[in-house]
């Protein structure tokens, strides 16, 4: 996966757990029991519940409250996501569809 850094340089990341974290928020949904769910696909790295992510589109850092695996109307809490995984995150306030999330550092 390729992207652009702060100074417009090309950054390449492999779909690997050992790379820095990057993900795409592709869907938002409101759940009556959980609140706002942000569905993400992890492209590289690992995302753990309780960790902080950086949204370069908004220029803001946010904290992941919970991570839930959705199965139709059922939810299962999980501790982390790996490269290639899709799940929903709880606790993201300023993320919109199409935003990129990455390591805060």
CSV table of C-alpha atoms in Angstrom, one decimal:
chain,number,residue,atom,x,y,z
A,1,UNK,CA,0.0,0.0,0.0
A,2,UNK,CA,1.3,3.4,-0.9
A,3,UNK,CA,0.5,6.8,0.6
A,4,UNK,CA,1.9,10.3,1.0
A,5,UNK,CA,3.7,11.6,4.0
A,6,UNK,CA,3.6,15.1,5.6
A,7,UNK,CA,6.1,16.5,3.0
A,8,UNK,CA,4.4,14.7,0.1
A,9,UNK,CA,7.0,11.9,0.0
A,10,UNK,CA,5.8,8.4,-1.0
A,11,UNK,CA,5.4,6.0,1.9
A,12,UNK,CA,5.0,2.2,1.3
A,13,UNK,CA,3.6,-0.3,3.8
A,14,UNK,CA,3.3,-4.0,3.5
A,15,UNK,CA,0.3,-6.0,4.7
A,16,UNK,CA,2.2,-7.3,7.7
A,17,UNK,CA,1.7,-7.2,11.5
A,18,UNK,CA,5.4,-6.0,11.9
A,19,UNK,CA,4.8,-2.8,9.9
A,20,UNK,CA,3.5,0.4,11.5
A,21,UNK,CA,-0.3,0.6,11.9
A,22,UNK,CA,-2.5,1.9,9.1
A,23,UNK,CA,-6.2,1.4,8.5
A,24,UNK,CA,-9.2,2.8,6.6
A,25,UNK,CA,-12.5,3.7,8.2
A,26,UNK,CA,-15.0,2.6,5.6
A,27,UNK,CA,-18.4,2.6,7.4
A,28,UNK,CA,-20.1,4.4,10.3
A,29,UNK,CA,-23.1,2.9,12.1
A,30,UNK,CA,-25.0,3.7,15.3
A,31,UNK,CA,-25.8,0.8,17.6
A,32,UNK,CA,-28.5,1.3,20.3
A,33,UNK,CA,-26.4,-0.6,22.9
A,34,UNK,CA,-22.8,0.5,22.0
A,35,UNK,CA,-23.2,3.9,20.3
A,36,UNK,CA,-21.2,4.9,17.3
A,37,UNK,CA,-19.4,2.1,15.5
A,38,UNK,CA,-16.6,2.8,13.1
A,39,UNK,CA,-15.8,-0.1,10.8
A,40,UNK,CA,-12.2,-0.3,9.8
A,41,UNK,CA,-10.0,-2.5,7.7
A,42,UNK,CA,-6.4,-2.9,9.0
A,43,UNK,CA,-3.9,-2.7,6.1
A,44,UNK,CA,-0.7,-3.0,8.2
A,45,UNK,CA,0.3,-3.4,11.8
A,46,UNK,CA,-1.8,-4.3,14.9
A,47,UNK,CA,-4.6,-2.3,16.5
A,48,UNK,CA,-5.2,-3.1,20.2
A,49,UNK,CA,-8.1,-1.9,22.3
A,50,UNK,CA,-7.2,1.1,24.5
A,51,UNK,CA,-4.5,2.2,22.0
A,52,UNK,CA,-4.3,5.7,20.4
A,53,UNK,CA,-4.5,6.3,16.7
A,54,UNK,CA,-3.8,9.4,14.6
A,55,UNK,CA,-6.2,10.7,11.9
A,56,UNK,CA,-4.0,12.6,9.5
A,57,UNK,CA,-7.1,13.9,7.6
A,58,UNK,CA,-8.4,15.7,10.7
A,59,UNK,CA,-5.0,16.1,12.4
A,60,UNK,CA,-6.3,14.6,15.6
A,61,UNK,CA,-5.3,11.7,17.9
A,62,UNK,CA,-8.1,9.5,19.2
A,63,UNK,CA,-8.3,6.5,21.6
A,64,UNK,CA,-9.9,3.1,20.7
A,65,UNK,CA,-12.3,2.2,23.5
A,66,UNK,CA,-13.4,-1.2,22.4
A,67,UNK,CA,-13.1,-3.4,19.3
A,68,UNK,CA,-16.0,-5.6,18.3
A,69,UNK,CA,-16.3,-8.3,15.7
A,70,UNK,CA,-19.8,-8.0,14.1
A,71,UNK,CA,-21.8,-11.1,13.1
A,72,UNK,CA,-25.2,-10.0,11.7
A,73,UNK,CA,-26.7,-8.4,14.9
A,74,UNK,CA,-24.3,-10.1,17.3
A,75,UNK,CA,-21.2,-8.5,18.7
A,76,UNK,CA,-18.1,-10.1,20.1
A,77,UNK,CA,-15.5,-8.1,22.0
A,78,UNK,CA,-11.9,-8.7,20.8
A,79,UNK,CA,-8.6,-7.5,22.1
A,80,UNK,CA,-6.7,-6.7,18.8
A,81,UNK,CA,-6.9,-6.6,15.0
A,82,UNK,CA,-4.1,-7.7,12.7
A,83,UNK,CA,-3.2,-6.8,9.1
A,84,UNK,CA,-6.2,-7.8,6.9
A,85,UNK,CA,-8.8,-7.9,9.7
A,86,UNK,CA,-12.1,-6.0,9.5
A,87,UNK,CA,-14.0,-5.0,12.7
A,88,UNK,CA,-15.8,-2.1,14.3
A,89,UNK,CA,-14.2,0.3,16.8
A,90,UNK,CA,-16.0,2.1,19.6
A,91,UNK,CA,-15.0,5.4,21.0
A,92,UNK,CA,-13.8,7.3,17.8
A,93,UNK,CA,-15.5,10.7,17.8
A,94,UNK,CA,-14.1,12.7,14.9
A,95,UNK,CA,-13.7,9.9,12.3
A,96,UNK,CA,-15.7,9.9,9.1
A,97,UNK,CA,-16.1,7.5,6.2
A,98,UNK,CA,-12.9,7.4,4.1
A,99,UNK,CA,-10.5,8.6,6.8
A,100,UNK,CA,-7.1,7.0,7.2
A,101,UNK,CA,-6.0,6.0,10.7
A,102,UNK,CA,-2.3,5.4,11.5
A,103,UNK,CA,0.3,5.2,14.3
A,104,UNK,CA,0.4,8.4,16.3
A,105,UNK,CA,4.2,8.5,16.2
